[in-house]
XYZ file of C-alpha atoms in Angstrom:
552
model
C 73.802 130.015 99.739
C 75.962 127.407 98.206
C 75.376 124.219 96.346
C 75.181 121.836 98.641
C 71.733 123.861 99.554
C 70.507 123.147 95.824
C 71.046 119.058 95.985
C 68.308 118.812 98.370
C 65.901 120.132 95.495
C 67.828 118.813 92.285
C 68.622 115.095 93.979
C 71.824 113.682 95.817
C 71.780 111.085 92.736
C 69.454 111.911 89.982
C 69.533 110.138 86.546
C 71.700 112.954 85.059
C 74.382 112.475 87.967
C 74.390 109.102 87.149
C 75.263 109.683 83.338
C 77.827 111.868 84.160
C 79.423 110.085 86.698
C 79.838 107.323 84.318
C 80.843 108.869 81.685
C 83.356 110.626 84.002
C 84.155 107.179 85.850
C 85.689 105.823 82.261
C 88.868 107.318 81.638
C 89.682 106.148 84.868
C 90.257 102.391 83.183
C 92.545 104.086 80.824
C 94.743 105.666 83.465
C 95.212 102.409 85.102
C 96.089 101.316 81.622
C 99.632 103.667 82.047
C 99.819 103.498 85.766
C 100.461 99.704 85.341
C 101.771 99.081 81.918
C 105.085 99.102 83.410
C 104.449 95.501 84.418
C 104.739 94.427 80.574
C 106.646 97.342 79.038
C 109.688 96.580 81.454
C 109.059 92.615 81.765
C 112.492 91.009 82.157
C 112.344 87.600 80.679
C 114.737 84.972 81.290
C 117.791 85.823 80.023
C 121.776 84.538 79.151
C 124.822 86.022 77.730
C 125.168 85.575 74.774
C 128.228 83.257 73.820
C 131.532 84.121 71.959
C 130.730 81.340 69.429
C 126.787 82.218 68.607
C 125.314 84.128 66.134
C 123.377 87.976 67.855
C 120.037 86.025 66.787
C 120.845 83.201 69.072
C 118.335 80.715 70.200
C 117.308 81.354 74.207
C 117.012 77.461 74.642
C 121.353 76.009 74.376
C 122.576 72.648 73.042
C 126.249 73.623 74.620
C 126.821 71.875 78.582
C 125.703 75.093 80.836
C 128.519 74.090 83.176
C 131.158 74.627 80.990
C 130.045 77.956 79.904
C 128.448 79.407 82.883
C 129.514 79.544 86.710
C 126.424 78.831 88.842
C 124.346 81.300 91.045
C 124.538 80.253 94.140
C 121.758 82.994 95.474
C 119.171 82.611 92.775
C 119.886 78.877 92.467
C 120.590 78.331 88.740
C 123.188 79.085 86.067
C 124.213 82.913 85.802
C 122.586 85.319 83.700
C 125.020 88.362 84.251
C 128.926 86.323 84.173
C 129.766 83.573 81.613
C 133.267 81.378 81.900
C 136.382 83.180 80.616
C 137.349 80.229 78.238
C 138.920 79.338 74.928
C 135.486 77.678 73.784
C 137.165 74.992 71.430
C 135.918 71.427 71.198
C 139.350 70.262 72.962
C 137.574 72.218 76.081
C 134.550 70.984 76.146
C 135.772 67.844 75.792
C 137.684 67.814 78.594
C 134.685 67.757 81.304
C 136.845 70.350 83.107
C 134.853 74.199 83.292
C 137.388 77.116 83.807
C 137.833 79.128 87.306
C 137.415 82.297 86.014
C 134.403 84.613 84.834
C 134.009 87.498 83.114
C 131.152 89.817 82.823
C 128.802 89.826 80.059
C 128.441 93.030 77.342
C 125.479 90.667 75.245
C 122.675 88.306 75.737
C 120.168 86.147 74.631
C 116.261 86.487 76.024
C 113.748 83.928 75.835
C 110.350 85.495 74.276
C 108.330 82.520 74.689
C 106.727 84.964 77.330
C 107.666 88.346 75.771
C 107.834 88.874 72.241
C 109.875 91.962 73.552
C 109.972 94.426 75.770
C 112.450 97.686 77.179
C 114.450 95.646 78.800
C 114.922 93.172 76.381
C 115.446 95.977 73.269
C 118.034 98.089 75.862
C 119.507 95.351 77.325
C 118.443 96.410 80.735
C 119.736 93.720 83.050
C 122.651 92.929 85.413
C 124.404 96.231 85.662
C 121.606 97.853 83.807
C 118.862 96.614 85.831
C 118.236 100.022 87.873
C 116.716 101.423 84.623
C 113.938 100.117 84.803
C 113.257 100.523 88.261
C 113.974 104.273 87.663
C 112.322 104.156 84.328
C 108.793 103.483 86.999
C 109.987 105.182 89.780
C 110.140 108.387 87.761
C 106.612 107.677 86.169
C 105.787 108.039 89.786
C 107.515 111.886 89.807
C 105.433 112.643 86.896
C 102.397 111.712 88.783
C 103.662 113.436 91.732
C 104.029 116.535 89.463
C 100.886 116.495 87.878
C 98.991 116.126 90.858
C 99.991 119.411 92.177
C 100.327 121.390 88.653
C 97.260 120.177 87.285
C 95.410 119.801 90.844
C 96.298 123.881 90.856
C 94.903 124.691 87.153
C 92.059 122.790 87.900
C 91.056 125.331 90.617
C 92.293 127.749 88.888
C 91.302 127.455 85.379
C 88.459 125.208 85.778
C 87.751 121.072 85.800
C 86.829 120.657 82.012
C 89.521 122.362 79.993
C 92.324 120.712 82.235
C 90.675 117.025 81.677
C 90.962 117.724 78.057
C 94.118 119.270 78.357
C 95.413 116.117 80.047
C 93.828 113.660 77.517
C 95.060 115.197 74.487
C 98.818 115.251 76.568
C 98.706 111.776 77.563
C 97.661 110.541 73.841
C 100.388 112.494 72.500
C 103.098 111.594 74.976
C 102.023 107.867 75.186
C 101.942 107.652 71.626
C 105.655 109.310 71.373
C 106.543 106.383 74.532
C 105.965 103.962 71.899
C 108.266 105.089 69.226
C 110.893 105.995 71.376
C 114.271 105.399 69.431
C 115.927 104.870 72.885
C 115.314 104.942 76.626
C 115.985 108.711 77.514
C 113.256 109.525 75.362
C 111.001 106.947 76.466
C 111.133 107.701 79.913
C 110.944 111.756 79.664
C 107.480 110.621 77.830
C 106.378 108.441 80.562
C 107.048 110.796 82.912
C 104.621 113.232 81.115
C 102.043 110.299 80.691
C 102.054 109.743 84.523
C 101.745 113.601 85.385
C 98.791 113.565 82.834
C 96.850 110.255 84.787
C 96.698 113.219 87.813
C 95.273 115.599 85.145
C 93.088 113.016 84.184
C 91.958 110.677 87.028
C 91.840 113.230 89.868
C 90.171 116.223 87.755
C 87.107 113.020 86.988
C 87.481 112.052 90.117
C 86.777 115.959 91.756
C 83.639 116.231 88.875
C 82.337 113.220 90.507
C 82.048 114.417 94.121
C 81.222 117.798 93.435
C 77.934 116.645 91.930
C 76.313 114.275 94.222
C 75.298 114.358 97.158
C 76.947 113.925 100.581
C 75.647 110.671 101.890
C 76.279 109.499 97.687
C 79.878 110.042 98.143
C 81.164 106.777 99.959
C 79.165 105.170 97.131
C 80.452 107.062 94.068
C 84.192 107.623 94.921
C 84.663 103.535 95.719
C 82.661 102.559 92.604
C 85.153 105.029 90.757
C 87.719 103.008 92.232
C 86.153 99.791 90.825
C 86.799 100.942 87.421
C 90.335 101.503 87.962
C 90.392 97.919 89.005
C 88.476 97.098 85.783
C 91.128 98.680 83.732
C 94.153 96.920 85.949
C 92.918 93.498 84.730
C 92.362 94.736 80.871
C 96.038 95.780 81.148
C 97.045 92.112 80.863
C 94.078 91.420 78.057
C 95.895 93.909 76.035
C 99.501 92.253 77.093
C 98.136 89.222 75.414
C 96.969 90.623 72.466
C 100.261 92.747 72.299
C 103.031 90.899 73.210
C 105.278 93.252 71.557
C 105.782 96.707 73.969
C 105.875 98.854 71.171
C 102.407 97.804 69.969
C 101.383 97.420 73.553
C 102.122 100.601 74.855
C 100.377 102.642 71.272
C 97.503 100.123 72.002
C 96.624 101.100 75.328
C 97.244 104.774 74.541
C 94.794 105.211 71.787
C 91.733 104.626 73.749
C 91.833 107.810 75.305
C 90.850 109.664 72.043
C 87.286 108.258 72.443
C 87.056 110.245 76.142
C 87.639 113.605 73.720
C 84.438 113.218 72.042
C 83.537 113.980 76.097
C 83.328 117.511 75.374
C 80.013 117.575 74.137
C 78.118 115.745 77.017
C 80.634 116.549 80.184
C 79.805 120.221 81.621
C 81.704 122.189 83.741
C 81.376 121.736 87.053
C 78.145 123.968 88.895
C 80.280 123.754 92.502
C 83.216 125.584 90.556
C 81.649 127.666 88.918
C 79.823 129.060 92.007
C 83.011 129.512 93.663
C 84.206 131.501 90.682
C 81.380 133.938 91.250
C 80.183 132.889 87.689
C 76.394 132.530 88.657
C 74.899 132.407 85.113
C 76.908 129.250 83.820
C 76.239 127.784 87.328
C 72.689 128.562 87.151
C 72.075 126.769 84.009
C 74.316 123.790 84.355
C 71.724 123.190 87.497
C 68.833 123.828 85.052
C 70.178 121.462 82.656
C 70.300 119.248 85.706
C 66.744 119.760 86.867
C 65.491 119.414 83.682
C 66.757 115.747 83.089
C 66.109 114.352 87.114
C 62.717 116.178 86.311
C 62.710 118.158 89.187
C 61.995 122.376 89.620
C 64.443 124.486 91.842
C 63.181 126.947 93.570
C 63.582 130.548 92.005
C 64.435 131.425 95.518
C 67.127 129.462 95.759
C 68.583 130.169 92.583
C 68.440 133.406 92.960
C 70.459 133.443 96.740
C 72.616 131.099 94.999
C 76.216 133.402 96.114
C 76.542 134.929 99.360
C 78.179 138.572 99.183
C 82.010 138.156 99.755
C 82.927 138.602 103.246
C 86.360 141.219 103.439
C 87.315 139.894 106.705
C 87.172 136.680 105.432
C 89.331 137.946 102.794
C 91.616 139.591 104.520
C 92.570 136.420 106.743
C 96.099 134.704 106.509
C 95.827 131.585 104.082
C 96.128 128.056 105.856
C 99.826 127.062 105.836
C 101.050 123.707 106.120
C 103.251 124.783 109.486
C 100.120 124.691 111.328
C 100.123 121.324 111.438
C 103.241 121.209 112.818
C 103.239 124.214 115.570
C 101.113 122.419 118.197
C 101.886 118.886 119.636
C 98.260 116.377 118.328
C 98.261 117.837 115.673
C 101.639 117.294 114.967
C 101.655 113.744 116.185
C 98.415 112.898 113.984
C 99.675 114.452 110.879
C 103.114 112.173 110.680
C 100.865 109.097 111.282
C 98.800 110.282 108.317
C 102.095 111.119 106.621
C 103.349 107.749 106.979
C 100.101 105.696 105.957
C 100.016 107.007 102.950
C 103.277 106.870 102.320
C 103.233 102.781 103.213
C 99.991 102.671 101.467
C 100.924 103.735 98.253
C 104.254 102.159 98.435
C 102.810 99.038 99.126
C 99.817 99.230 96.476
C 102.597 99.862 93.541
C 104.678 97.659 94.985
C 102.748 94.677 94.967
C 101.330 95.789 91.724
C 104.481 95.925 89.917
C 105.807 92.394 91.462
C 103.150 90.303 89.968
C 106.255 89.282 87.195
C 108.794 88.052 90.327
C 105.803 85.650 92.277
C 106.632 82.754 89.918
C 104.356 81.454 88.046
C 101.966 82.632 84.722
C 102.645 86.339 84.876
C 99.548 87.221 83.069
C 97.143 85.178 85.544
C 99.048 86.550 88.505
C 98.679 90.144 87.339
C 94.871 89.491 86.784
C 94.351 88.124 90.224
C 96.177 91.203 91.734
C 93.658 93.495 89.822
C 90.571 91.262 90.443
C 91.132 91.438 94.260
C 90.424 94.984 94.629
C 86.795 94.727 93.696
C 85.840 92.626 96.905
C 88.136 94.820 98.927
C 86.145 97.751 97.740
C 82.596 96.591 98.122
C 83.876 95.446 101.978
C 84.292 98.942 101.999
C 80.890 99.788 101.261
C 79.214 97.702 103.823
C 82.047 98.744 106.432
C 83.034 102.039 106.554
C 80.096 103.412 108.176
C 79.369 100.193 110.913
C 82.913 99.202 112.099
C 84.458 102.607 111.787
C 87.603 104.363 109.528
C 90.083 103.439 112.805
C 88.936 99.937 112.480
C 89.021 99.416 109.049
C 92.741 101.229 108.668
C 94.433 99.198 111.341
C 92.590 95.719 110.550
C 93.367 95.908 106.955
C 97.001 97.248 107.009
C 97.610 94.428 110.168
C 96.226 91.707 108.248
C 98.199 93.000 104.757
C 101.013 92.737 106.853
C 101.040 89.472 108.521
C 100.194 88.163 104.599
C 103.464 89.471 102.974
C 105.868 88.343 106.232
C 104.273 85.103 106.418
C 105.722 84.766 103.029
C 109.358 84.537 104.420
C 108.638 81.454 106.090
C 107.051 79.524 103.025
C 109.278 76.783 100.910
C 110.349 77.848 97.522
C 108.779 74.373 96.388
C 105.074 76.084 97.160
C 104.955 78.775 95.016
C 101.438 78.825 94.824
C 101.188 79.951 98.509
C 103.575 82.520 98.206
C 101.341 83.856 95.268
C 98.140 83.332 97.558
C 99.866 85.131 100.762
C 100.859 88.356 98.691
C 97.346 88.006 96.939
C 95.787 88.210 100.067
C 97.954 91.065 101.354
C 97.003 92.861 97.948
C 92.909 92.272 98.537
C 93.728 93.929 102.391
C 96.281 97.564 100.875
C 93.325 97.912 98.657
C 91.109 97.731 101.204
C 93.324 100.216 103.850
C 94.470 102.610 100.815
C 90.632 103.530 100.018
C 89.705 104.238 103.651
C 92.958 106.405 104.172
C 91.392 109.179 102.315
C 88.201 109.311 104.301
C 89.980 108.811 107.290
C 92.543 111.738 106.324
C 89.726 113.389 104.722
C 88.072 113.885 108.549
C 90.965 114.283 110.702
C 92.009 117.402 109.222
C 90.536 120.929 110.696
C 88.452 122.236 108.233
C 90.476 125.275 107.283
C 93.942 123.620 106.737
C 91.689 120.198 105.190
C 93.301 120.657 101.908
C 96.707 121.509 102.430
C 96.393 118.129 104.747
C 95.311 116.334 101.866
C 97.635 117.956 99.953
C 100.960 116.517 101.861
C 99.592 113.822 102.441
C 99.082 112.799 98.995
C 102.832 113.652 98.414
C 103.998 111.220 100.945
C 101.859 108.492 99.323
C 103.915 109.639 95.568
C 107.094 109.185 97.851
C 105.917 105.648 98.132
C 105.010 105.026 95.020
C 108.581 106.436 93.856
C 110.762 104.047 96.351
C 108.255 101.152 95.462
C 110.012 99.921 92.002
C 113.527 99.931 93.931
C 112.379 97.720 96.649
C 111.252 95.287 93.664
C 114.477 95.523 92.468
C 115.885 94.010 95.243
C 114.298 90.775 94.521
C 117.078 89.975 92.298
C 118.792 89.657 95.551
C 116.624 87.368 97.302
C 113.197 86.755 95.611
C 111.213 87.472 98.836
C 112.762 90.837 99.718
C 110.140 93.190 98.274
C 107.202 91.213 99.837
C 109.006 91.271 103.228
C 109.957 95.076 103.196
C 106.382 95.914 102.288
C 104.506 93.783 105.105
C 106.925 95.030 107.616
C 105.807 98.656 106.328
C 102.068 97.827 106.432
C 102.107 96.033 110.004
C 104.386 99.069 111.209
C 101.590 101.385 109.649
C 98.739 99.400 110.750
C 99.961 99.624 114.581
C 101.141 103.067 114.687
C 97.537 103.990 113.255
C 96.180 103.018 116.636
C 96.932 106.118 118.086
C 94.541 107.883 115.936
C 91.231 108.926 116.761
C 88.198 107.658 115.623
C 86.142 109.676 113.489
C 82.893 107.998 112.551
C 80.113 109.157 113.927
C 81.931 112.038 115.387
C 81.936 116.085 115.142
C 84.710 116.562 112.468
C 87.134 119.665 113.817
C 87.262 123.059 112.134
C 89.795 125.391 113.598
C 93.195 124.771 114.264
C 91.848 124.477 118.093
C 89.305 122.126 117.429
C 92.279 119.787 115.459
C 94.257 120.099 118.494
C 91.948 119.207 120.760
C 90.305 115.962 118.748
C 91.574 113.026 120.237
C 93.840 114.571 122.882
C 94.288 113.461 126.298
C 92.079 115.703 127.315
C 88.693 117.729 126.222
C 91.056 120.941 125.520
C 94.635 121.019 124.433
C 97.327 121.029 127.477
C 97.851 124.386 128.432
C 96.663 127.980 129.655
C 93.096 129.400 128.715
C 95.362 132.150 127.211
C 96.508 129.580 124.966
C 93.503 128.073 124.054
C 92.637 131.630 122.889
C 95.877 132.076 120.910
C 94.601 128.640 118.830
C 91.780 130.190 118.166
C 93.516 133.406 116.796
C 95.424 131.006 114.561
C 92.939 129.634 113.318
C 92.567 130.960 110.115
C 88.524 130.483 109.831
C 86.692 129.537 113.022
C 83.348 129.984 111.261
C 83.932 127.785 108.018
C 80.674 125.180 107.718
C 81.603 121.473 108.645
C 82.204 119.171 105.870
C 84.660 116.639 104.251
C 83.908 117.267 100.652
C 86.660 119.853 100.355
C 89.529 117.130 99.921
């Protein structure tokens, strides 16, 4: 007997889950802090060499004729930023009406911080030639995250939910703290890249507390509303740019809240699901008490005491689930690159349009609040959705209509800027909405004993994304709608490839290796022999492992 037999008798959502999945549901504002401080920490302002004749503290705003010191950018439509005019800047010269031919690249420049006070880019001089800095400076924030996902999603399991959450927090303080004193950009980015693998330490450990403690038909509920709060701490990331305008102070500011979530210690316990699968049955046993006592409710001494089943050796002596299996036999291998892929375009296109708030045009700040206050109403569509229309519906509607947004943007003058901002708002409201149902969807087509080594890759490809993201930004230096372009074409590619998955609402979710094969085949069984059917089965590395979905 496990715990999911207790929740019938301690309450799927009980006053002390509720507590605790708020308190747990916090931090996640303060990982969305780091996730998209980027935004402000690299801002680029407007920028322009800085003239042989001016002093280093230069004014941004120039009382010289532009056309005599600059050759014009023909692309971007306005004077260059990166070249200046290789000319003898006398008065005789500027006199003469006449600009010089040549150019020659610039080695200083001026910024205008009527937006910025300052920022990397601006303190680095991270622009022109430098510019891939700070795409890598983000992109590798998105390795860290990568990294901590699988070191600290491994601890976790190993070592338990509550000391790696604290771990984490007192990590990303440190490291977020050393970000902002960073003499120079090596160092800064090595500590970003720890801050990011610490939001996995952080977000996903709360995230797993969460689901282990309520109740299945809670879970829909509780994991979106988590998600809200990530969305609540997207939009307080530009409060805090406006209080901060200085990155420095910016980055320190929205690093020190997390030593309030160490106080956590205290009132978070470890989690009763873990500790049951750790054979630990006293800790578990009074966690649940503790539990009871508050959602006044009695378990059962009955089912406390029949609270561990006697450990199986056959089912220890079974093979492990490798991630080969989804790749030896033909649906399964099919499915699992479509899930590949949507995640991968998912994430990609979440960051993406995240980070790109800065290029729309426009008040960055209000843009990058609109991009965060979207994601509530695609959540809550969620909630009344998911379980009417269906996860296939939902996926392919979503990542369709995300992508039709961003292309549409192509074809929209440069004079209405406030439509371009509107199209890619709209295609930000529908990612959210497709990049929450991917993990349900995932979460069910996967057989039950390879479910988390599914989950698993899959969650890599989506860190892929979220690693090429800041590059395809960069190539709106290039032509200002690239990156929204790249990503719809991604999303509408995603959302029509994902009509060649199954359904799974409503639906008996697959549990060997057979039963994945055979869900949403041609055919009731996978093509082939009897003999074969019998060799899936043999492969399978747990044909009697109870149906569910919570493992992911």
């Amino acid at each position: 007997m496990g715990y999911d037999e207790v929740l019938p008798h301690l309450g799927g959502f009980g006053p002390y889950q509720r507590r605790i999945f708020f308190l747990v549901s916090l931090p996640a504002i303060s990982c969305a802090f780091h996730k998209l401080a980027g935004v402000f920490l690299l801002a680029k302002p407007e920028h322009r060499c800085l003239m042989p004749f001016e002093v280093a503290n230069a004014s941004f705003l120039s009382d010289f004729p532009m056309n005599m010191t600059y050759p014009w950018d023909g692309i971007n439509n306005k004077w260059s930023s990166c070249e200046r005019l290789d000319a003898n800047f006398t008065d005789s010269y500027f006199a003469s009406g006449q600009p010089a031919n040549a150019t020659i690249t610039c080695d200083r420049w001026v910024y205008d911080d009527r937006k910025y006070e300052s920022s990397t880019v601006t303190e680095w001089d991270m622009v022109c030639s430098k510019s891939f800095l700070t795409a890598t400076s983000d992109s590798l924030f998105m390795v860290g995250v990568l990294l901590g996902s699988i070191i600290f999603g491994h601890l976790s399991d190993k070592m338990g939910r509550k000391p790696i959450f604290f771990a984490s927090l007192v990590i990303q303080v440190v490291f977020g703290v050393l970000a902002g004193i960073a003499p120079e950009y090596f160092t800064y980015t090595i500590s970003r890249i720890m801050v990011g693998a610490t939001t996995s330490g952080v977000f996903l450990v709360a995230y797993v507390l969460a689901m282990e403690m309520v109740g299945p038909k809670w879970r829909l509920f509780a994991g979106t509303v988590m998600m809200m709060f990530f969305s609540v701490g997207y939009m307080l990331t530009a409060a805090f740019a406006y209080f901060f305008p200085a990155w420095r102070d910016l980055q320190i500011a929205l690093t020190l809240p997390g030593l309030l979530f160490l106080c956590y210690w205290w009132f978070i316990p470890e989690s009763a699901r873990w500790l049951l699968s750790k054979r630990r049955k006293a800790e578990a046993i009074a966690t649940i008490e503790k539990a009871a006592k508050e959602n006044k409710v009695t378990i059962p001494t009955e089912v406390l005491d029949n609270l561990i089943e006697p450990e199986k050796k056959e089912d220890a002596d079974k093979p492990a689930p490798s991630l080969f299996d989804l790749f030896r036999y033909p649906n399964l291998r099919r499915k699992s690159l479509l899930i590949f892929f949507d995640w991968f375009v998912n994430s990609g296109t979440y960051y993406g349009l995240s980070w790109n708030t800065n290029n729309l045009g426009g008040n960055d700040l209000l843009n990058f609040v609109i991009s965060g206050a979207v994601e509530i109403p695609a959540y809550v569509f969620l909630l009344f959705t998911l379980n009417r229309w269906g996860r296939k519906t939902i996926l392919c509607g979503c990542m369709l209509v995300a992508g039709t947004m961003l292309l549409l943007t192509m074809a929209v003058p440069e004079a209405q800027n406030w439509l371009i901002i509107l199209l890619a708002m709209l295609g930000k409201l529908a990612i959210t909405a497709s990049y929450g149902t991917i993990y349900i969807f995932s979460t069910e087509q996967f057989p039950t004993v390879i479910r988390n080594v599914g989950i698993g890759a899959a969650s890599m490809f989506a860190r892929f994304g979220g690693i090429l993201a800041p590059y395809f930004n960069l190539l709106g230096d290039i032509w200002k709608p690239f990156p929204l372009i790249i990503f719809g074409a991604m999303a509408f590619a995603g959302g029509l490839l994902s009509l060649f998955l199954p359904e799974t609402l409503g639906r008996t979710l697959p549990d060997t290796i057979a039963d994945g094969e055979r869900f949403g085949g041609k055919d009731d069984l996978p093509e082939g022999t009897a003999e074969e059917m019998v060799e899936l089965n043999k492969n399978s590395t747990n044909g009697n492992v109870k149906k569910s979905t919570e493992e992911a």
